Coordinates of C-alpha atoms in Angstrom, one line a residue:
X122 CA -4.6 4.5 33.9
X123 CA -2.2 7.4 33.3
X124 CA -0.9 8.7 30.0
X125 CA 2.8 9.6 29.9
X126 CA 3.6 13.0 28.3
X127 CA 7.1 13.6 27.0
X128 CA 7.7 17.3 26.1
X129 CA 10.2 18.7 23.6
X130 CA 12.9 18.8 26.3
X131 CA 12.2 15.2 27.2
X132 CA 10.7 16.1 30.5
X133 CA 8.0 13.7 31.6
X134 CA 4.6 14.4 33.2
X135 CA 1.4 12.4 33.5
X136 CA -2.2 13.1 32.5
X137 CA -5.3 11.2 33.6
X138 CA -7.5 10.4 30.6
X139 CA -11.2 10.0 30.5
X140 CA -12.1 6.3 30.7
X141 CA -15.5 5.0 30.0
X142 CA -16.2 1.3 30.3
X143 CA -19.1 -0.9 29.7
X144 CA -19.6 -4.7 29.1
X145 CA -18.4 -4.4 25.5
X146 CA -15.6 -1.9 25.4
X147 CA -13.3 0.6 27.1
X148 CA -13.0 4.0 25.6
X149 CA -9.9 6.1 26.6
X150 CA -9.6 9.7 25.5
X151 CA -7.9 13.0 26.1
X152 CA -9.3 16.3 25.0
X153 CA -6.9 18.1 22.7
X154 CA -7.3 21.3 24.8
X155 CA -5.5 19.4 27.7
X156 CA -2.4 18.5 25.6
X157 CA 0.5 20.8 26.5
X158 CA 1.7 23.1 23.7
X159 CA 5.3 21.8 24.2
X160 CA 4.3 18.1 23.9
X161 CA 6.5 15.8 21.8
X162 CA 4.5 12.6 22.3
X163 CA 2.0 10.9 24.5
X164 CA 2.1 7.2 25.5
X165 CA -1.3 5.5 26.0
X166 CA -0.1 2.7 28.3
X167 CA -3.1 0.9 29.8
X168 CA -2.1 -1.7 32.4
X169 CA -4.6 -4.1 30.9
X170 CA -2.4 -4.4 27.8
X171 CA 0.5 -6.2 29.5
X172 CA 1.3 -9.9 29.8
X173 CA 3.9 -12.2 31.1
X174 CA 5.0 -15.3 29.1
X175 CA 1.8 -17.0 27.9
X176 CA 1.8 -19.9 25.4
X177 CA -1.6 -18.9 24.2
X178 CA -0.9 -15.2 24.0
X179 CA 0.1 -12.8 21.3
X180 CA -0.3 -9.3 19.9
X181 CA -1.1 -8.4 16.3
X182 CA 0.5 -5.2 15.1
X183 CA -0.1 -3.7 11.6
X184 CA 2.7 -1.7 10.1
X185 CA 3.3 0.7 7.3
X186 CA 3.2 -0.8 3.8
X187 CA 7.0 -0.8 3.5
X188 CA 7.5 -2.6 6.8
X189 CA 6.1 -6.1 5.9
X190 CA 2.5 -6.4 6.7
X191 CA 0.9 -7.4 10.0
X192 CA 3.1 -8.9 12.8
X193 CA 2.0 -11.7 15.0
X194 CA 4.1 -11.4 18.2
X195 CA 3.8 -14.4 20.5
X196 CA 4.2 -14.0 24.3
X197 CA 7.0 -16.5 24.5
X198 CA 10.3 -16.4 26.3
X199 CA 12.2 -13.7 24.4
X200 CA 15.2 -11.4 24.9
X201 CA 14.3 -7.9 25.8
X202 CA 13.5 -5.9 22.7
X203 CA 11.2 -3.1 21.5
X204 CA 9.6 -2.3 18.1
X205 CA 8.2 1.1 17.1
X206 CA 6.2 1.2 13.8
X207 CA 7.0 3.6 11.1
X208 CA 3.3 4.1 10.4
X209 CA 0.1 2.0 10.5
X210 CA -1.8 1.0 7.5
X211 CA -4.7 0.1 9.7
X212 CA -5.6 2.1 12.9
X213 CA -5.9 -1.1 15.0
X214 CA -4.0 -3.6 17.1
X215 CA -4.9 -6.7 19.0
X216 CA -4.0 -8.3 22.3
X217 CA -4.7 -11.9 23.3
X218 CA -3.9 -13.9 26.4
X219 CA -5.2 -17.1 27.9
X220 CA -8.0 -15.2 29.7
X221 CA -8.9 -12.2 27.5
X222 CA -8.8 -10.8 24.0
X223 CA -8.9 -7.1 23.4
X224 CA -9.1 -5.4 20.0
X225 CA -8.1 -1.7 19.9
X226 CA -9.2 0.8 17.3
X227 CA -7.7 4.3 17.3
X228 CA -10.5 6.7 16.5
X229 CA -9.0 10.1 17.3
X230 CA -5.7 11.4 15.9
X231 CA -5.5 8.3 13.7
X232 CA -2.7 9.6 11.5
X233 CA -0.5 10.9 14.4
X234 CA 0.6 7.8 16.2
X235 CA 3.0 4.8 16.1
X236 CA 2.6 1.4 17.7
X237 CA 5.1 0.5 20.4
X238 CA 5.4 -3.2 21.3
X239 CA 8.1 -4.7 23.4
X240 CA 9.2 -7.2 26.1
X241 CA 11.2 -6.4 29.2
X242 CA 12.1 -8.9 31.8
X243 CA 9.6 -11.3 30.2
X244 CA 6.8 -8.7 30.5
X245 CA 5.1 -7.8 27.2
X246 CA 3.4 -4.5 26.5
X247 CA 1.8 -2.8 23.5
X248 CA 0.5 0.8 23.2
X249 CA 0.0 3.7 20.8
X250 CA 2.4 6.6 21.0
X251 CA 0.8 9.8 19.7
X252 CA 3.1 12.5 18.2
X253 CA 1.3 15.7 18.8
X254 CA 2.3 19.3 19.2
X255 CA 0.7 22.7 19.4
X256 CA 0.1 22.7 15.7
X257 CA -1.1 19.1 15.3
X258 CA -3.5 18.6 18.2
X259 CA -6.5 19.2 15.9
X260 CA -8.9 16.7 17.6
X261 CA -9.1 14.6 20.8
X262 CA -7.0 11.5 21.1
X263 CA -9.2 8.5 21.5
X264 CA -8.8 4.7 21.5
X265 CA -11.6 2.1 21.9
X266 CA -10.6 -1.3 23.3
X267 CA -13.3 -3.8 22.4
X268 CA -13.7 -6.8 24.7
X269 CA -13.9 -9.9 22.5
X270 CA -14.8 -13.3 23.9
X271 CA -12.1 -15.3 25.6
X272 CA -10.2 -17.4 23.1
X273 CA -10.9 -15.1 20.2
X274 CA -8.0 -15.1 17.8
X275 CA -6.7 -12.8 15.0
X276 CA -9.4 -14.2 12.6
X277 CA -12.1 -13.1 15.0
X278 CA -10.4 -9.7 15.4
X279 CA -10.4 -9.3 11.6
X280 CA -14.1 -10.4 11.4
X281 CA -14.9 -7.8 14.1
X282 CA -13.1 -5.0 12.2
X283 CA -14.7 -6.0 8.9
X284 CA -18.1 -5.5 10.6
X285 CA -17.0 -2.1 11.8
X286 CA -15.7 -1.1 8.3
X287 CA -18.6 -2.6 6.3
X288 CA -16.7 -2.8 3.0
X289 CA -19.0 -3.2 0.1
X290 CA -18.5 -6.6 -1.5
X291 CA -17.0 -6.9 -5.0
X292 CA -19.9 -9.2 -6.0
X293 CA -22.2 -6.2 -5.4
X294 CA -20.0 -3.5 -6.9
X295 CA -19.3 -5.3 -10.2
X296 CA -23.0 -5.5 -11.0
X297 CA -23.0 -1.9 -12.4
X298 CA -19.3 -1.6 -13.1
X299 CA -17.9 -3.5 -16.1
X300 CA -14.4 -2.1 -15.6
X301 CA -14.3 -3.6 -12.1
X302 CA -15.7 -6.9 -13.2
X303 CA -13.0 -7.1 -15.9
X304 CA -10.4 -6.2 -13.4
X305 CA -11.6 -9.0 -11.1
X306 CA -11.3 -11.6 -13.9
X307 CA -8.0 -10.4 -15.5
X308 CA -4.3 -10.5 -15.1
X309 CA -2.8 -7.1 -14.2
X310 CA 0.2 -6.2 -16.5
X311 CA 2.3 -3.2 -16.0
X312 CA 4.8 -2.1 -18.7
X313 CA 7.4 0.4 -17.7
X314 CA 8.1 2.3 -20.9
X315 CA 10.8 4.9 -20.1
X316 CA 12.7 6.4 -17.2
X317 CA 15.7 8.3 -16.1
X318 CA 18.4 6.9 -13.8
X319 CA 17.4 6.2 -10.2
X320 CA 18.8 7.3 -7.9
X321 CA 19.1 10.4 -10.0
X322 CA 22.7 11.8 -10.2
X323 CA 21.2 15.3 -10.5
X324 CA 19.0 16.4 -7.6
X325 CA 17.9 19.8 -9.1
X326 CA 17.4 19.1 -12.8
X327 CA 17.1 21.7 -15.5
X328 CA 16.7 21.1 -19.3
X329 CA 20.5 21.6 -19.6
X330 CA 21.6 19.0 -17.0
X331 CA 18.7 16.6 -17.2
X332 CA 19.9 12.9 -17.5
X333 CA 19.1 11.0 -20.7
X334 CA 15.9 9.0 -20.9
X335 CA 16.3 5.2 -20.9
X336 CA 13.8 3.4 -23.2
X337 CA 12.6 0.1 -21.9
X338 CA 9.7 -0.5 -24.2
X339 CA 8.3 1.5 -27.1
X340 CA 4.7 1.7 -27.9
X341 CA 5.3 -0.5 -30.9
X342 CA 7.1 -3.1 -28.8
X343 CA 4.3 -3.0 -26.3
X344 CA 1.8 -3.8 -29.1
X345 CA 3.9 -6.9 -29.8
X346 CA 3.7 -8.0 -26.2
X347 CA -0.1 -7.7 -26.3
X348 CA -0.3 -9.5 -29.6
X349 CA 1.7 -12.5 -28.3
X350 CA -0.4 -12.6 -25.2
X351 CA -3.5 -12.8 -27.3
X352 CA -1.9 -15.6 -29.4
X353 CA -1.4 -17.5 -26.1
X354 CA -5.2 -17.3 -25.5
X355 CA -4.7 -14.8 -22.6
X356 CA -8.1 -13.2 -23.1
X357 CA -8.3 -10.7 -20.2
X358 CA -5.5 -8.4 -19.3
X359 CA -5.6 -5.0 -17.7
X360 CA -2.6 -3.2 -19.1
X361 CA -1.1 -0.3 -17.1
X362 CA 1.4 1.9 -19.0
X363 CA 4.1 3.2 -16.7
X364 CA 6.4 6.1 -17.7
X365 CA 4.6 7.5 -20.8
X366 CA 4.7 11.0 -19.4
X367 CA 7.4 13.6 -20.5
X368 CA 10.8 12.1 -19.8
X369 CA 9.5 8.8 -18.6
X370 CA 8.5 7.5 -15.2
X371 CA 8.7 10.2 -12.5
X372 CA 10.3 12.4 -15.1
X373 CA 8.7 15.9 -14.4
X374 CA 5.6 15.4 -12.3
X375 CA 3.0 16.8 -12.1
X376 CA 3.7 17.6 -15.8
X377 CA 2.2 14.9 -18.0
X378 CA 2.5 16.3 -21.5
X379 CA 3.9 16.0 -24.0
X380 CA 3.9 12.2 -24.0
X381 CA 7.5 11.0 -24.1
X382 CA 8.7 11.1 -27.8
X383 CA 11.3 8.3 -27.5
X384 CA 8.5 5.7 -26.9
X385 CA 6.3 7.0 -29.7
X386 CA 4.8 10.2 -28.4
X387 CA 1.1 10.9 -28.1
X388 CA 0.2 9.3 -31.4
X389 CA 2.0 6.1 -30.4
X390 CA 0.4 6.0 -27.0
X391 CA -3.1 6.5 -28.4
X392 CA -2.5 3.8 -31.1
X393 CA -1.3 1.4 -28.4
X394 CA -4.4 2.1 -26.3
X395 CA -6.7 1.5 -29.3
X396 CA -4.8 -1.7 -30.3
X397 CA -5.0 -3.1 -26.8
X398 CA -8.7 -2.4 -26.6
X399 CA -9.2 -4.0 -30.0
X400 CA -7.8 -7.2 -28.5
X401 CA -10.3 -7.0 -25.7
X402 CA -7.8 -5.7 -23.1
X403 CA -8.5 -2.9 -20.6
X404 CA -6.0 0.0 -20.9
X405 CA -4.9 2.4 -18.2
X406 CA -2.0 4.7 -17.3
X407 CA 0.1 5.2 -14.2
X408 CA 0.0 8.8 -12.9
X409 CA 1.3 10.6 -9.8
X410 CA -0.5 13.3 -7.8
X411 CA 1.9 13.5 -4.8
X412 CA 5.3 14.7 -6.2
X413 CA 6.6 17.8 -7.9
X414 CA 10.0 18.2 -9.5
X415 CA 11.9 21.5 -10.0
X416 CA 12.3 20.7 -13.7
X417 CA 8.5 20.5 -14.2
X418 CA 6.8 23.3 -16.1
X419 CA 4.3 23.2 -13.2
X420 CA 7.0 23.9 -10.6
X421 CA 5.6 26.3 -7.9
X422 CA 7.0 26.1 -4.4
X423 CA 3.8 27.8 -3.2
X424 CA 2.0 24.5 -3.9
X425 CA 4.3 22.4 -1.7
X426 CA 3.6 20.9 1.7
X427 CA 5.2 23.0 4.4
X428 CA 6.7 21.1 7.3
X429 CA 6.3 22.1 11.0
X430 CA 9.8 23.7 11.0
X431 CA 9.0 25.8 7.9
X432 CA 10.8 23.8 5.3
X433 CA 9.3 21.8 2.4
X434 CA 8.2 18.2 2.7
X435 CA 10.3 16.0 0.3
X436 CA 11.1 12.4 -0.5
X437 CA 14.2 10.6 0.8
X438 CA 14.7 9.0 -2.6
X439 CA 16.0 10.8 -5.7
X440 CA 13.6 9.5 -8.4
X441 CA 13.9 10.1 -12.1
X442 CA 13.2 13.8 -11.9
X443 CA 15.7 14.4 -9.1
X444 CA 14.6 15.5 -5.7
X445 CA 10.8 15.1 -5.3
X446 CA 8.9 17.6 -3.2
X447 CA 5.4 16.8 -1.9
X448 CA 2.4 18.7 -3.3
X449 CA -0.2 19.8 -0.8
X450 CA -3.4 17.8 -1.4
X451 CA -5.3 21.0 -1.8
X452 CA -3.1 22.1 -4.6
X453 CA -2.8 18.7 -6.4
X454 CA -6.5 18.6 -7.2
X455 CA -6.2 20.9 -10.2
X456 CA -3.1 19.1 -11.6
X457 CA -4.8 15.8 -11.2
X458 CA -8.0 16.9 -12.9
X459 CA -6.0 18.2 -15.8
X460 CA -4.0 15.0 -16.2
X461 CA -6.8 12.6 -15.8
X462 CA -9.0 14.5 -18.2
X463 CA -6.2 14.3 -20.8
X464 CA -5.9 10.6 -20.4
X465 CA -9.7 10.1 -20.5
X466 CA -9.8 12.0 -23.8
X467 CA -7.0 9.7 -25.1
X468 CA -9.4 6.7 -24.7
X469 CA -8.1 5.0 -21.5
X470 CA -10.6 3.3 -19.2
X471 CA -10.3 0.9 -16.4
X472 CA -8.8 0.8 -12.9
X473 CA -6.7 4.0 -13.3
X474 CA -3.6 3.9 -11.2
X475 CA -2.4 7.0 -9.1
X476 CA 0.9 6.3 -7.4
X477 CA 1.8 6.6 -3.7
X478 CA -1.5 7.8 -2.3
X479 CA -2.5 4.6 -0.4
X480 CA 1.1 3.7 0.4
X481 CA 1.8 6.3 3.0
X482 CA -0.2 8.1 5.7
X483 CA -1.6 11.5 4.7
X484 CA 0.5 14.5 5.8
X485 CA 0.0 17.7 7.7
X486 CA 0.7 20.9 5.8
X487 CA 1.7 23.9 7.8
X488 CA 1.5 26.5 5.0
X489 CA -0.1 29.8 6.1
X490 CA -1.8 30.0 2.7
X491 CA -3.1 26.4 2.5
X492 CA -2.8 24.7 5.9
X493 CA -4.2 21.1 6.2
X494 CA -4.3 18.5 8.9
X495 CA -3.6 15.0 8.0
X496 CA -7.3 14.2 8.4
X497 CA -8.2 16.9 5.9
X498 CA -5.5 15.7 3.5
X499 CA -7.1 12.2 3.7
X500 CA -10.5 13.6 2.9
X501 CA -9.1 15.4 -0.2
X502 CA -7.3 12.2 -1.4
X503 CA -10.5 10.2 -1.0
X504 CA -12.3 12.8 -3.1
X505 CA -9.6 12.3 -5.8
X506 CA -10.1 8.6 -5.7
X507 CA -13.9 9.1 -6.2
X508 CA -13.3 11.5 -9.1
X509 CA -10.9 8.9 -10.7
X510 CA -13.7 6.3 -10.5
X511 CA -16.1 8.7 -12.2
X512 CA -13.6 9.3 -15.1
X513 CA -12.3 5.8 -15.7
X514 CA -14.5 3.3 -13.9
X515 CA -12.1 2.4 -11.2
X516 CA -9.2 3.6 -8.9
X517 CA -6.0 1.8 -8.1
X518 CA -3.1 2.8 -5.9
X519 CA 0.2 1.6 -4.5
X520 CA -0.5 0.4 -0.9
X521 CA -3.2 -0.6 1.5
X522 CA -3.7 2.3 3.9
X523 CA -7.3 1.7 4.9
X524 CA -8.4 5.4 5.2
X525 CA -8.7 5.0 1.4
X526 CA -10.4 1.5 1.5
X527 CA -13.8 2.8 0.5
X528 CA -12.3 4.3 -2.7
X529 CA -9.8 1.5 -3.6
X530 CA -10.5 -1.1 -6.3
X531 CA -7.0 -2.5 -6.6
X532 CA -3.8 -2.3 -4.5
X533 CA -0.5 -2.8 -6.3
X534 CA 1.1 -4.5 -3.2
X535 CA -0.3 -4.6 0.3
X536 CA 3.2 -4.9 1.8
X537 CA 6.9 -4.9 0.9
X538 CA 9.0 -7.2 3.1
X539 CA 6.4 -10.0 3.7
X540 CA 8.8 -12.9 4.3
X541 CA 12.2 -11.3 4.6
X542 CA 14.1 -10.7 7.9
X543 CA 11.7 -9.5 10.6
X544 CA 12.2 -7.7 13.9
X545 CA 13.0 -10.0 16.8
X546 CA 9.6 -9.3 18.4
X547 CA 7.8 -10.8 15.3
X548 CA 7.1 -14.5 15.1
X549 CA 5.0 -14.6 12.0
X550 CA 3.6 -12.2 9.4
X551 CA -0.2 -12.8 8.9
X552 CA -2.7 -11.7 6.2
X553 CA -4.8 -9.6 8.6
X554 CA -5.4 -6.9 6.0
X555 CA -6.5 -9.6 3.6
X556 CA -8.9 -11.1 6.2
X557 CA -10.6 -7.8 6.4
X558 CA -10.6 -6.7 2.8
X559 CA -10.5 -9.8 0.6
X560 CA -13.8 -9.9 -1.3
X561 CA -14.1 -6.1 -1.4
X562 CA -10.7 -4.9 -2.8
X563 CA -8.5 -6.6 -5.4
X564 CA -4.8 -6.7 -4.6
X565 CA -1.4 -8.2 -5.2
X566 CA -0.1 -9.4 -1.7
X567 CA 3.5 -8.1 -1.7
X568 CA 6.4 -6.7 -3.7
X569 CA 7.8 -10.3 -3.4
X570 CA 4.8 -11.7 -5.4
X571 CA 5.2 -9.3 -8.3
X572 CA 6.2 -11.4 -11.3
X573 CA 5.9 -14.6 -9.3
X574 CA 5.8 -16.6 -12.6
X575 CA 9.6 -16.0 -13.0
X576 CA 10.5 -16.2 -9.3
X577 CA 11.0 -19.0 -6.8
X578 CA 8.0 -21.1 -5.8
X579 CA 7.8 -19.4 -2.4
X580 CA 6.6 -16.2 -4.1
X581 CA 4.0 -18.2 -6.0
X582 CA 2.8 -19.9 -2.9
X583 CA 2.6 -16.7 -0.9
X584 CA 0.4 -15.2 -3.6
X585 CA -1.9 -18.2 -3.3
X586 CA -1.9 -18.2 0.5
X587 CA -2.8 -14.5 0.6
X588 CA -5.5 -14.7 -2.1
X589 CA -4.0 -12.3 -4.6
X590 CA -4.7 -11.2 -8.1
X591 CA -1.7 -12.0 -10.4
X592 CA 0.6 -9.1 -11.4
X593 CA 3.2 -9.1 -14.1
X594 CA 5.6 -6.2 -14.6
X595 CA 7.9 -5.5 -17.5
X596 CA 11.0 -3.6 -16.4
X597 CA 10.1 -3.7 -12.7
X598 CA 13.8 -3.7 -12.0
X599 CA 14.9 -0.2 -13.0
X600 CA 16.8 1.2 -10.0
X601 CA 20.7 1.1 -10.2
X602 CA 21.8 -2.1 -8.5
X603 CA 23.3 -1.8 -4.9
X604 CA 22.1 1.8 -4.6
X605 CA 20.1 1.3 -1.4
X606 CA 23.1 2.6 0.7
X607 CA 23.7 5.6 -1.5
X608 CA 22.2 9.0 -0.8
X609 CA 18.8 9.0 -2.4
X610 CA 18.9 5.3 -3.2
X611 CA 16.3 2.6 -2.6
X612 CA 17.2 -0.7 -4.2
X613 CA 15.0 -2.8 -6.5
X614 CA 12.1 -3.4 -4.1
X615 CA 10.2 -5.7 -6.4
X616 CA 13.2 -8.1 -6.7
X617 CA 16.0 -9.0 -9.1
X618 CA 13.9 -11.2 -11.4
X619 CA 12.1 -9.4 -14.1
X620 CA 10.0 -9.5 -17.3
X621 CA 12.0 -8.2 -20.3
X622 CA 11.2 -7.6 -23.9
X623 CA 14.3 -6.3 -25.6
X624 CA 14.9 -9.5 -27.5
X625 CA 12.4 -12.0 -28.9
X626 CA 13.8 -14.7 -26.6
X627 CA 13.2 -12.5 -23.5
X628 CA 9.7 -11.7 -24.8
X629 CA 8.8 -15.3 -25.4
X630 CA 9.9 -16.2 -21.9
X631 CA 7.9 -13.4 -20.3
X632 CA 4.8 -14.1 -22.3
X633 CA 5.0 -17.8 -21.4
X634 CA 5.2 -16.9 -17.7
X635 CA 2.3 -14.5 -18.0
X636 CA 0.2 -17.1 -19.8
X637 CA 0.8 -19.6 -17.0
X638 CA -0.2 -17.0 -14.4
X639 CA -3.4 -16.2 -16.2
X640 CA -4.4 -19.8 -16.8
X641 CA -4.0 -20.6 -13.1
X642 CA -6.0 -17.5 -12.1
X643 CA -8.9 -18.5 -14.3
X644 CA -9.5 -21.4 -11.8
X645 CA -9.3 -19.0 -8.8
X646 CA -10.7 -15.6 -9.7
X647 CA -14.2 -16.3 -8.4
X648 CA -12.7 -16.5 -4.9
X649 CA -12.3 -12.7 -5.3
X650 CA -16.0 -12.5 -4.6
X651 CA -15.6 -14.3 -1.3
X652 CA -14.6 -13.1 2.2
X653 CA -11.4 -14.7 3.6
X654 CA -12.9 -16.0 6.9
X655 CA -10.0 -17.9 8.4
X656 CA -6.2 -18.3 8.1
X657 CA -4.2 -20.6 10.2
X658 CA -0.8 -22.3 10.5
X659 CA -1.6 -26.0 10.5
X660 CA 2.0 -27.1 11.1
X661 CA 5.5 -25.9 10.3
X662 CA 5.4 -24.7 6.7
X663 CA 1.8 -25.5 6.1
X664 CA -0.9 -22.8 6.1
X665 CA -4.6 -23.0 5.4
X666 CA -6.9 -20.2 4.1
X667 CA -10.7 -20.6 4.2
X668 CA -13.2 -18.6 2.2
X669 CA -16.9 -17.7 2.9
X670 CA -18.1 -20.2 0.2
X671 CA -16.3 -23.1 2.0
X672 CA -13.3 -23.3 -0.3
X673 CA -10.2 -24.3 1.6
X674 CA -6.7 -23.5 0.2
X675 CA -3.8 -25.3 1.8
X676 CA -0.3 -24.2 1.0
X677 CA 2.7 -26.5 1.8
X678 CA 6.0 -24.7 1.7
X679 CA 7.8 -27.9 2.5
X680 CA 6.7 -29.7 -0.6
X681 CA 6.2 -26.5 -2.7
X682 CA 2.5 -27.5 -3.5
X683 CA -1.0 -26.3 -2.8
X684 CA -4.5 -27.7 -2.9
X685 CA -7.9 -26.1 -3.4
X686 CA -10.9 -28.0 -2.0

């Protein structure tokens, strides 16, 4: 096997890696000292990961959270095409043919590669492409290819990876954690209180040009939501308040205080917290430890992530505060500790939510004052997750990147585009992440399953098929419509359907939907203590999910029904 090296000028050379093979695995590695300084990327292209058309063959390819979950790519007769992942929320991929099954785990430079899968002249290939340079070759590149028994499928691959990861089961963790037990049994409800226009018309905001705050729900109105839920016999809800910070959601991070006055200020927020807790609800707040805005009183460009070319790392989307810049994980620790401590003193407790962290791979920082590799960034983020648990009883974040899996209690959505249009190489999306982590991490399956109670039945059934925890979200749709093609725009990624509370009629409709979601979950929540051991397509439109206690859930998209046996 040769590894192809492409340098910054696109010149190509080859390097012989170290290959160690035994009866169980093949380990392929390159010492970082051998990687040329002018390297742009290295392709690990083992000849044993190629296949012709094979009716029993396929590859499984995880993607970044925003790309739509794990692809199952069958080795059927397809037109030539190639897919390159944006990132990888699990450092693995799988390869199955009629006469072998290999399961690959990237163990060195796990944050510096993308998966390439393609077909050319009916020959399939899959390999990791490592993007390394003089500044990023901080450890050897290494991939372990495990030899699973012939005929092993993606369920067997997931079981194998689960054994490697050894996630601690929820049924064990809840024994000494009442907040996590409550989360397991409850409906998750997010209420977006206030925000500024997104995409922001003002990239660099000052107090003089800052856009007006839009109020979606005051603290008093939120109390009415909770009151009506209780009247509907919805007994357990974890309520996450979004956009209580100064100038609303993503208003001036990392600045938290003062609490936004237009929703009721600090007094109103504390009163809402106490009221929710008096009803038996678990109350938490949404915070952000990744982004810094120029309008923030905390603004300090010396705290930002420096990119390899000497600029500052920043988001493509202009959120409420304008252009967001990324804070170096080293530097965000102090801001996070300050904000979390303030919210703990205000009385909040539960699965506290920190945005973004688990939704993207950790970044390298090239600052001369606070340099960090992506691996070091991941370690700091994991320490923040642990600190959050200490303060509140639990930690939640946005996506499912599994470097954080030991610290995650709840994932807002494990993917974005779960059943939308897929790349031509993809035949199905499969719940591979769920097969590994169900029974150890709570989650909502996708952005499409947010507010499934007011969406079409497909959203509801996908939530059932993927074994989710129900998520309701007031004012989930807050981005300017049709803005995805504008500079700094993104579109409403959680859908056009929403829970609203401006009028009593809207509120009654929302509460009724939430009540139905909760009532259904009370029949299903104990499955959160079980491992998802098998998922399979039984026939067109019919999928079956099997759990470790023997429960079988069958979803029929043709008839819009499901059964639990």
